[in-house]
XYZ file of C-alpha atoms in Angstrom:
545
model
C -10.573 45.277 -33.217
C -12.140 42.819 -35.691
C -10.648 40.223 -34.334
C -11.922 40.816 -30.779
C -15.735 42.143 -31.809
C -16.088 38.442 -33.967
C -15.141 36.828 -31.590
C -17.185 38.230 -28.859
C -20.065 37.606 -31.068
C -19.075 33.941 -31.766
C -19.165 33.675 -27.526
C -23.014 35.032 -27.557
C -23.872 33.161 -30.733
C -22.256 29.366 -29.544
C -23.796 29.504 -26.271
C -24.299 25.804 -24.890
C -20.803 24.616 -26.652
C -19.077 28.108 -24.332
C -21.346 26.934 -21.469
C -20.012 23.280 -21.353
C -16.592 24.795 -21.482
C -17.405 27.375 -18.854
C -18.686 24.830 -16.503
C -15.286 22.494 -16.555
C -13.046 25.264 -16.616
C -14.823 26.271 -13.472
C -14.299 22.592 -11.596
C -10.458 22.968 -12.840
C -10.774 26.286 -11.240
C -12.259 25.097 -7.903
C -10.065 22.350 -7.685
C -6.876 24.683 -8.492
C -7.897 26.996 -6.072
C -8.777 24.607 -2.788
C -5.416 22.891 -3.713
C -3.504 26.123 -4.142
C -4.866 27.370 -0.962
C -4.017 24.166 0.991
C -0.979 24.594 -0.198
C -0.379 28.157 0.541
C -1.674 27.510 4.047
C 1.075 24.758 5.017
C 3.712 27.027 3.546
C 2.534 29.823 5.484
C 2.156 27.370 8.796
C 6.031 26.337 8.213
C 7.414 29.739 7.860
C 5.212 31.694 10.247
C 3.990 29.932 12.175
C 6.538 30.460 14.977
C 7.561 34.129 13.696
C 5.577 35.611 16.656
C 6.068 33.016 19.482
C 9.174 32.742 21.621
C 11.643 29.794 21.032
C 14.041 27.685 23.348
C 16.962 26.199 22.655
C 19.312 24.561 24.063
C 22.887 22.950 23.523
C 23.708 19.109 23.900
C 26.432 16.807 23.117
C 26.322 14.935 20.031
C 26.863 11.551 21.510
C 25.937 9.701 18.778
C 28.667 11.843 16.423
C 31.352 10.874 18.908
C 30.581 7.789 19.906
C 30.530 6.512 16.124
C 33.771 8.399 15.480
C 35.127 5.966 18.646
C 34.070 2.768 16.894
C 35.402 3.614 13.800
C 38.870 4.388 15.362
C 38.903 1.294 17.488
C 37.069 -1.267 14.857
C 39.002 -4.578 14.923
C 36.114 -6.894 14.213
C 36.663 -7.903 17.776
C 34.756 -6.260 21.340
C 34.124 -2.787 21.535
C 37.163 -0.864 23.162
C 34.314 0.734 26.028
C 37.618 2.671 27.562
C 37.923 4.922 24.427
C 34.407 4.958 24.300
C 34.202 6.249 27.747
C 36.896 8.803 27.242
C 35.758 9.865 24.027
C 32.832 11.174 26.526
C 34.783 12.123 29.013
C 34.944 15.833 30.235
C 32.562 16.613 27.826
C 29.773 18.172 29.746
C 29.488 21.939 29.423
C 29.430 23.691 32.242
C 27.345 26.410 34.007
C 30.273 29.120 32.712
C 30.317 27.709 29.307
C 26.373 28.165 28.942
C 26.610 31.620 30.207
C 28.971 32.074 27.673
C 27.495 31.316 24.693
C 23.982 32.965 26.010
C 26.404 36.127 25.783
C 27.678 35.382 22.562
C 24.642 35.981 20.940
C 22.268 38.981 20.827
C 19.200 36.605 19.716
C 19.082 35.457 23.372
C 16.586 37.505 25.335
C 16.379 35.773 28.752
C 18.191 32.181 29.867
C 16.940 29.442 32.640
C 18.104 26.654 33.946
C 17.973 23.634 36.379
C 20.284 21.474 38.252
C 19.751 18.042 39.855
C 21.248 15.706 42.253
C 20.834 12.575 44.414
C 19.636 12.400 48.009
C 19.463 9.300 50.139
C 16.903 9.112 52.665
C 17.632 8.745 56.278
C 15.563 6.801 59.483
C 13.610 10.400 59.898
C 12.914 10.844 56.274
C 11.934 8.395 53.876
C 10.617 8.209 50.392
C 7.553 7.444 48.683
C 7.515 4.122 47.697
C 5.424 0.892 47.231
C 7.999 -1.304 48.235
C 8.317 -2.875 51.925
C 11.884 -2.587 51.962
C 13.171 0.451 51.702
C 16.723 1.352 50.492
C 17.098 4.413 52.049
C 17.890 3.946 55.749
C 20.804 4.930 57.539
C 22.259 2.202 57.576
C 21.771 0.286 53.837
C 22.523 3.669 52.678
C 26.023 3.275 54.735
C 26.218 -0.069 53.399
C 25.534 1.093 50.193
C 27.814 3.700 49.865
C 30.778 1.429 51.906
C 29.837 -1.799 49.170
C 30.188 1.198 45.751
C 32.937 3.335 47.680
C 35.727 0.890 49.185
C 36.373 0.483 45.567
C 36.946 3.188 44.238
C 38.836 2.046 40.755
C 35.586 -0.750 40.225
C 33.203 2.411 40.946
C 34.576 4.603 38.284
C 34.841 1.179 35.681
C 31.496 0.426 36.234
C 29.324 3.230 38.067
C 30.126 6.388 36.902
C 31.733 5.134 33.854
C 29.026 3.969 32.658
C 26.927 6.746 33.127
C 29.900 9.019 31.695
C 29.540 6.875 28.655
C 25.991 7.948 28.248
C 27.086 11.277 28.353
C 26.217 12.270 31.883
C 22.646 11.577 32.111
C 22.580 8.359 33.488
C 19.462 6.708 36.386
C 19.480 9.138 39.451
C 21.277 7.752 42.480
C 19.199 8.319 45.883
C 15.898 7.815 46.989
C 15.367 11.853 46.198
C 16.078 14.009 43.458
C 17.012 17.600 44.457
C 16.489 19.964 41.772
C 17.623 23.902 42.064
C 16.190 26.477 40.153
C 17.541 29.670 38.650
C 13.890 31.398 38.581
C 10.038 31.054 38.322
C 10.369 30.994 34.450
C 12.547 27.660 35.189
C 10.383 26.106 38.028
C 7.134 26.804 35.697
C 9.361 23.975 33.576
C 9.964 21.786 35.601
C 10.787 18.173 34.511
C 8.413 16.383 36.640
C 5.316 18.326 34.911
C 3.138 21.311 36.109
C 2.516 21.492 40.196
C 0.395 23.898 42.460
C 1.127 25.235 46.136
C -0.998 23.618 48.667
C 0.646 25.563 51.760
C 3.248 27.009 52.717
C 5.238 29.617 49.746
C 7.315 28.729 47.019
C 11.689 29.544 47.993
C 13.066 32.625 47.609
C 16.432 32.572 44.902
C 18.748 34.717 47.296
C 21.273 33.493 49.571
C 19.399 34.383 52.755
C 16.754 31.640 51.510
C 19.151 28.859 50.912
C 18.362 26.046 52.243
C 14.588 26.616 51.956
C 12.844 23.509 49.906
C 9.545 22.522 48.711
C 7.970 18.731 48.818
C 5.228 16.800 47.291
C 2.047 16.815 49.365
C 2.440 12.675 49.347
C 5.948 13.118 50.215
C 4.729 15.095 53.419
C 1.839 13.161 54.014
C 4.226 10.203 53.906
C 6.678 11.045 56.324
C 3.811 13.285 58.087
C 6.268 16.621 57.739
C 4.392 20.102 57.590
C 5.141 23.990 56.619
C 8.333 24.877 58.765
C 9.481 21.442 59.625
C 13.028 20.352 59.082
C 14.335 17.304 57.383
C 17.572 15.457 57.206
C 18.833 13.917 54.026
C 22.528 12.155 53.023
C 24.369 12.466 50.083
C 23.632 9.842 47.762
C 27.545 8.586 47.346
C 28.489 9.341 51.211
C 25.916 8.743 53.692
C 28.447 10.571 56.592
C 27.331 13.515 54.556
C 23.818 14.860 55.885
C 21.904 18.149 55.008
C 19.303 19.841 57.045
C 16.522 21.396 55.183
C 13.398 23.516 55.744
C 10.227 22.881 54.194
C 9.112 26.577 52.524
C 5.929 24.835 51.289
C 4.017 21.424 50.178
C 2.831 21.402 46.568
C 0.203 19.129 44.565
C 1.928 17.363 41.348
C -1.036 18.860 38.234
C 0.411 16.998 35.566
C 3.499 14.790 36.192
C 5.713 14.383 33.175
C 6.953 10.580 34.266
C 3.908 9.279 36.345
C 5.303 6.557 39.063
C 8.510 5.664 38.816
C 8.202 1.630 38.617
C 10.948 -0.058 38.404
C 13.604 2.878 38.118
C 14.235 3.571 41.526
C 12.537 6.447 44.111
C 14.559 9.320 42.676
C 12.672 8.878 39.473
C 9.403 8.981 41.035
C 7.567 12.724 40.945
C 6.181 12.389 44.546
C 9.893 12.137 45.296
C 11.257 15.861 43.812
C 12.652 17.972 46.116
C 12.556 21.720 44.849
C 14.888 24.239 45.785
C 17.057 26.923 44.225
C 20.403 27.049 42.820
C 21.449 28.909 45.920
C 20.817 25.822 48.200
C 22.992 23.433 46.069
C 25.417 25.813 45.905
C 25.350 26.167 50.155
C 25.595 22.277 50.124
C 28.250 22.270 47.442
C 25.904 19.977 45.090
C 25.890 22.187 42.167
C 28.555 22.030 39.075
C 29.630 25.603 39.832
C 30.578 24.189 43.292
C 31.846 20.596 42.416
C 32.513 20.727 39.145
C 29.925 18.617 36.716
C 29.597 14.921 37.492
C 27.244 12.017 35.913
C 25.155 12.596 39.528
C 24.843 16.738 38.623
C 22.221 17.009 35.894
C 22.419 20.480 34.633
C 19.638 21.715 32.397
C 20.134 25.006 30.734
C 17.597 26.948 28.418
C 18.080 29.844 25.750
C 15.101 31.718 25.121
C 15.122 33.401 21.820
C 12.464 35.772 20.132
C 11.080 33.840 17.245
C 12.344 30.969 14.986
C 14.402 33.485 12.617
C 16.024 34.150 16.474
C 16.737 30.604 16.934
C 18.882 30.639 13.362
C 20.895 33.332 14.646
C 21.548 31.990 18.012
C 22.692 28.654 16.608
C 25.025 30.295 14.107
C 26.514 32.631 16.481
C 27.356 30.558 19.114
C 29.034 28.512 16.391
C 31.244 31.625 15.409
C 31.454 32.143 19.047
C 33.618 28.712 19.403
C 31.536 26.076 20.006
C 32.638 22.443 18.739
C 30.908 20.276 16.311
C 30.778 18.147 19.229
C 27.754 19.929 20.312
C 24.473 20.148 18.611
C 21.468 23.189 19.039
C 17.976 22.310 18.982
C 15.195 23.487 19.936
C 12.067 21.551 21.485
C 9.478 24.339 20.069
C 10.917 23.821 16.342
C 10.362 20.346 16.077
C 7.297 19.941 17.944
C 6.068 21.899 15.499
C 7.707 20.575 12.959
C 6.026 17.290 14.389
C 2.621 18.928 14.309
C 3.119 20.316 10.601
C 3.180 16.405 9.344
C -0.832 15.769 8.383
C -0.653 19.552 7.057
C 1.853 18.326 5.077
C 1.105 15.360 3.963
C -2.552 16.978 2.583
C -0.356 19.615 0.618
C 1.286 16.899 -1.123
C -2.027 14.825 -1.361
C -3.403 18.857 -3.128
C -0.510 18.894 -4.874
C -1.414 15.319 -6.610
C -4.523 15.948 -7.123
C -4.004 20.025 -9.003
C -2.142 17.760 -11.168
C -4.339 15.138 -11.905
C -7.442 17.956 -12.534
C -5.207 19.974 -15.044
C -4.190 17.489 -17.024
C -7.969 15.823 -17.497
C -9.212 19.107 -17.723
C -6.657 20.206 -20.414
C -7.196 17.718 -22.299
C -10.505 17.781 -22.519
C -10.478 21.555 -23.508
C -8.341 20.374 -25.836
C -10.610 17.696 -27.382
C -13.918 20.290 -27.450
C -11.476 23.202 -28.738
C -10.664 20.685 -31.831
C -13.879 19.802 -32.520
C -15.223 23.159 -32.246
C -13.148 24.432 -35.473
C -13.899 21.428 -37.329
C -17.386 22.223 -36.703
C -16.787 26.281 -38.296
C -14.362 24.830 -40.230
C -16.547 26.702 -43.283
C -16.278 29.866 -41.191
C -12.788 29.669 -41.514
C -12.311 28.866 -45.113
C -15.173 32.130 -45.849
C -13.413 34.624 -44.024
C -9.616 33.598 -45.220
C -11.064 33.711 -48.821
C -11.941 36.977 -48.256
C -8.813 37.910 -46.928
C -8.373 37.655 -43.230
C -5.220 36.206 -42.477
C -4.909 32.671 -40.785
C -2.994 34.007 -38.002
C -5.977 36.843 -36.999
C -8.571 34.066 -37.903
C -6.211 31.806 -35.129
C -6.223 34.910 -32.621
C -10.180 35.142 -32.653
C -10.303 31.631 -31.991
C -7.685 31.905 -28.709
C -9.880 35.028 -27.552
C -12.866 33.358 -27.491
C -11.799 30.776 -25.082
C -9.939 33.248 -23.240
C -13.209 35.112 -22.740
C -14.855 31.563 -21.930
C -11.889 30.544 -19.734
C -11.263 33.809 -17.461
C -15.236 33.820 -16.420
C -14.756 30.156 -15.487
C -12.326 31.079 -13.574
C -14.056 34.178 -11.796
C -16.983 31.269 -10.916
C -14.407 28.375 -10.487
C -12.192 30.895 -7.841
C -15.100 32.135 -6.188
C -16.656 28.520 -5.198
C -12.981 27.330 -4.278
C -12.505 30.149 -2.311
C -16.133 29.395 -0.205
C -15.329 26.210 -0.089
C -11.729 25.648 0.279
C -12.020 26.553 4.691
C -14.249 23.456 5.219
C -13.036 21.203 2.358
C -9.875 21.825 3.578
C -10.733 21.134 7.220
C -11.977 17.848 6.486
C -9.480 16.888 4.547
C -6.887 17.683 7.234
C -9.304 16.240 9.761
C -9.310 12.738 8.131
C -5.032 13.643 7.625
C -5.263 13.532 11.742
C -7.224 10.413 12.245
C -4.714 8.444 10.207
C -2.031 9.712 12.088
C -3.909 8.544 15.582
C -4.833 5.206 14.034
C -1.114 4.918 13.169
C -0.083 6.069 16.616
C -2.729 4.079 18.284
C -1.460 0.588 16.287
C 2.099 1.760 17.476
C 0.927 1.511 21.369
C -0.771 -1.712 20.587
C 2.577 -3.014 18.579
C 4.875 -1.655 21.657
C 2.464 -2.784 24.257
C 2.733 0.406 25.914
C -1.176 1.949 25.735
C -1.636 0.509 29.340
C 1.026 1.739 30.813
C -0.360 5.905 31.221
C 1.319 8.617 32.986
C 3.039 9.883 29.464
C 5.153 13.025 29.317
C 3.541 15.676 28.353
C 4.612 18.185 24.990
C 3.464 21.664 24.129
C 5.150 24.503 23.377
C 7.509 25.842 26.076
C 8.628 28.582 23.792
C 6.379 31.258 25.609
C 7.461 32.304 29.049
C 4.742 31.246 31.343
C 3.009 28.241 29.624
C 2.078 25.069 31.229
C 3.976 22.251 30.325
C 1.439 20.075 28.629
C -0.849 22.398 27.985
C -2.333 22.544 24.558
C -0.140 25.046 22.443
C -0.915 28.609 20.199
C 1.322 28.338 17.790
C -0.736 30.667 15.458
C 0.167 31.179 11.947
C -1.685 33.659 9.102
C -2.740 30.144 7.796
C -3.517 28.488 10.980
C -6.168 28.427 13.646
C -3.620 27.477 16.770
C -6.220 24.472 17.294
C -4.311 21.307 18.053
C -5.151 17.344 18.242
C -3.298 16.007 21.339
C -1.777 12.523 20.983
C 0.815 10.125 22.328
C 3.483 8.789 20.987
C 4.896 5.740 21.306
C 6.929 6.552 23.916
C 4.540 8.756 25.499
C 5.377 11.793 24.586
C 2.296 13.780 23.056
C 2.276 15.759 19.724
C 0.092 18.583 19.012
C -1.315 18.163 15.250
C -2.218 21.298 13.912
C -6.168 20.204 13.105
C -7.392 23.461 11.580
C -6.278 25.532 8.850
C -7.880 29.095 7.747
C -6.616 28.124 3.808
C -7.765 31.480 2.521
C -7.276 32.855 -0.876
C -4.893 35.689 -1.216
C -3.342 37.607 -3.605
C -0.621 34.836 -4.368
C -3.309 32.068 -4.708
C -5.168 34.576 -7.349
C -2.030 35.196 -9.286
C -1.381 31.505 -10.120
C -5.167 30.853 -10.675
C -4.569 33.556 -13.852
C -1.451 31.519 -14.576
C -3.603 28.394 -14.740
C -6.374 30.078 -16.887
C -3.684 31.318 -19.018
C -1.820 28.249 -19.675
C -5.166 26.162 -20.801
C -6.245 28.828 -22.942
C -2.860 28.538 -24.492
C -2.688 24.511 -24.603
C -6.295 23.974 -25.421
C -5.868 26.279 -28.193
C -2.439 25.711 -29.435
C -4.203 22.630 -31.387
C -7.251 24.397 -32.770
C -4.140 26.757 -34.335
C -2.119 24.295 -35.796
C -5.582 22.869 -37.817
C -6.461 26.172 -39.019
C -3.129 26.823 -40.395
C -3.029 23.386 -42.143
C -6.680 24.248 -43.968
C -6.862 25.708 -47.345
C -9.822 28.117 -47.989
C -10.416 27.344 -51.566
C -10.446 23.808 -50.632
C -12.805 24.407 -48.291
C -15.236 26.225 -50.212
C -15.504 23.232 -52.761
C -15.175 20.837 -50.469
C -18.788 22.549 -49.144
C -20.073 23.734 -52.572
């Protein structure tokens, strides 16, 4: 009890050295806490962020996996062998069954979608929005076409399809049209060509009795001058003997299109030239996988939706278990767009990180260097009280309490400020985090050459049933605001930063700030203990006398 009433009264008595202390231990304090807060936040961002928002997924061959385990069994310092290549790609393609599969193979799944595309050619009656004068898709080049690719067959499969097969079965659309079924309005809302609106006319039905029931661009129709109810005749993109006759349901309005014009890549890849329908029409005009079997024309697009990101663990390990090869990879676009948008948050928590570091060690050592000369200052107070017989450890201990007393209501101020301060600071900070990440992207474009070019494919979270591809995302977190920065990237594909943090202080951030306060009252004093053990009170006493 002596020990603690002394030094209490040493605290009242010394009170502009305790103040000085005070004041720094409350910067260290401040400092600690916006740091530990920013911290805390981008922890809290990267593990919860997605707890509470759905996540897709989706399964895709590792080409790059097999394709390097082809080179390496074929290296002979010579050409490439491109026939194992090809076959090492071969067959690969999951099909419609094998999705369906693995969707059952795992309880995390709560709903699937998914898409299927093919080639169209055009015909005299219906022709394709283009800028070009000479059109491709006629009758007749489309005869010639397909008689020039299909008298030989052998070159066609070395060349054409090989090829494609090589790139795993996404290669350029064939045709002048790309037809693309839907399983549901979940998988039409994500469409690959970006967000669109009805302008007459109704969107297909997903039965049988609505097969052959399609939807067209409003320039497509304008183009050709085909309304609500009319009926258009299209080939198949490999056999132009092949037509199909197909009823226009209704004429939509692209919002946002995810490739803007095609250029240089052919009609098919142009948006004005989708053709929408459902997977019950391609199955009618055997187009679809289930009907044909997969091909490099049959782009087949499937989509797990799982509950959350814990959801998306489980789904990738059980499908796994459930036989899938390491030939095949699960990702999911929602994790690492997020991921993505995590990187100035993260890059500011290290940047905190540096700088907690930096303030504690100035600031303990300073403490240390005012602790020090504090005792040599009462260094008579020491020798009178251990020549009366107060032992040099209890002498020590008043010491330590007194700038534990001084150091915990530094803190108290120090925490309090942080805590007031550490929502804007910490804004600002991740603010200027953001800016350097546009410069960045915006020297990219300029390095690339591709700022000019527009029409860039737009990101945001498709994890939630019902958003608009594109559209900014709400990807909320305890720590985060769901504000975003919308950028593109250097291929123009846009990021969503996350640009605004609520970097609270909880009860975790609180606990470490008493670790902190601890841990300088123990440094700081650790040397003003060591030179009161080393002093001798009788020397003292003369030494003063």
């Amino acid at each position: 009890m002596f020990v603690i009433t002394n030094a209490w009264k040493n605290v009242i008595r010394n009170k502009g050295r305790n103040l000085l202390v005070l004041v720094i231990v409350a910067l260290i304090a401040a400092a600690a806490t916006i740091g530990l807060s920013i911290r805390q936040s981008a922890q809290n961002a990267r593990t919860t962020g997605l707890a509470d928002t759905t996540v897709t997924a989706q399964i895709s061959l590792d080409r790059n996996t097999l394709l390097a385990a082809a080179q390496k069994q074929g290296a002979n310092g010579g050409q490439p062998d491109f026939q194992a290549l090809r076959k090492s790609l071969a067959g690969k393609q999951l099909s419609l069954a094998d999705y369906q599969k693995y969707a059952k193979a795992s309880s995390a799944v709560k709903a699937t979608y998914y898409s299927q595309s093919a080639g169209l050619s055009a015909t005299t009656g219906f022709q394709p929005v283009s800028s070009s004068d000479t059109s491709a898709g006629t009758d007749s080049s489309a005869s010639g076409q397909s008689d020039s690719q299909g008298s030989s067959g052998s070159s066609q499969d070395s060349q054409g399809y090989g090829a494609r097969e090589a790139m795993g079965g996404r290669g350029m659309q064939s045709g002048d049209f790309k037809l693309t079924g839907f399983s549901s309005d979940t998988a039409v809302d994500h469409a690959t060509n970006g967000k669109f609106t009805m302008s007459s006319g109704k969107v297909f039905g997903y039965d049988k009795v609505s097969a052959g029931q399609i939807i067209i661009s409003k320039a497509l129709a304008q183009f050709n001058g085909i309304a609500v109810g009319d009926t258009i005749t299209v080939a198949n993109a490999t056999d132009s003997t092949k037509t199909y006759k197909l009823t226009v349901a209704g004429i939509y309005t692209n919002t946002s299109a995810a490739g803007g014009t095609s250029g240089g890549m052919g009609n098919a890849a142009d948006p004005d030239n989708a053709i929408y329908t459902s997977m019950a029409t391609l199955d009618s005009l055997s187009l679809s996988s289930a009907s044909t079997g997969e091909s490099p024309e049959m782009q087949l697009n499937f989509t797990y939706v799982v509950s959350d990101k814990a959801g998306y663990a489980a789904f990738a390990k059980d499908v796994k278990a459930a036989g899938l090869s390491s030939d095949y990879t699960v990702s999911s676009p929602d994790v690492e767009e997020y991921e993505a948008s995590l990187v100035p948050l993260d890059n500011l928590a290290k940047f905190a990180l540096t700088l907690l570091l930096i303030v504690l060690g100035v600031g303990g050592a300073v403490l240390v260097a005012l602790n020090v000369f504090n005792i040599r200052e009462r260094k008579y107070e020491v020798g009178v009280l251990t020549a009366i017989g107060v032992r040099k450890a209890k002498v020590a201990a008043q010491f330590v309490f007194e700038l534990l007393i001084v150091t915990m209501a530094g803190l108290a101020l120090g925490a309090a400020a942080g805590a007031a301060a550490s929502v804007p600071v910490s804004n600002h900070l991740l603010a200027s985090q953001v800016a350097a990440q546009q410069s960045q992207q915006a020297t990219q474009l300029a390095q690339f050459g591709r700022g000019m070019q527009g029409g860039g494919m737009p990101s945001g979270s498709q994890g939630q049933t019902g958003s608009q591809p594109g559209g900014a995302s709400n990807a909320q977190g305890p720590s985060t605001t769901g504000r975003y920065e919308r950028r593109a990237s250097a291929f123009g594909k846009a990021t969503d930063y996350v640009s605004s943090i609520n970097s609270t202080v909880n009860v975790s951030v609180v606990g470490e700030l008493v670790l902190i306060g601890l841990a300088l009252t123990v440094i700081s004093s650790l040397a003003a203990v060591v030179v009161i053990m080393r002093y001798e009170p009788l020397q003292i006493l003369a030494d003063r006398s």
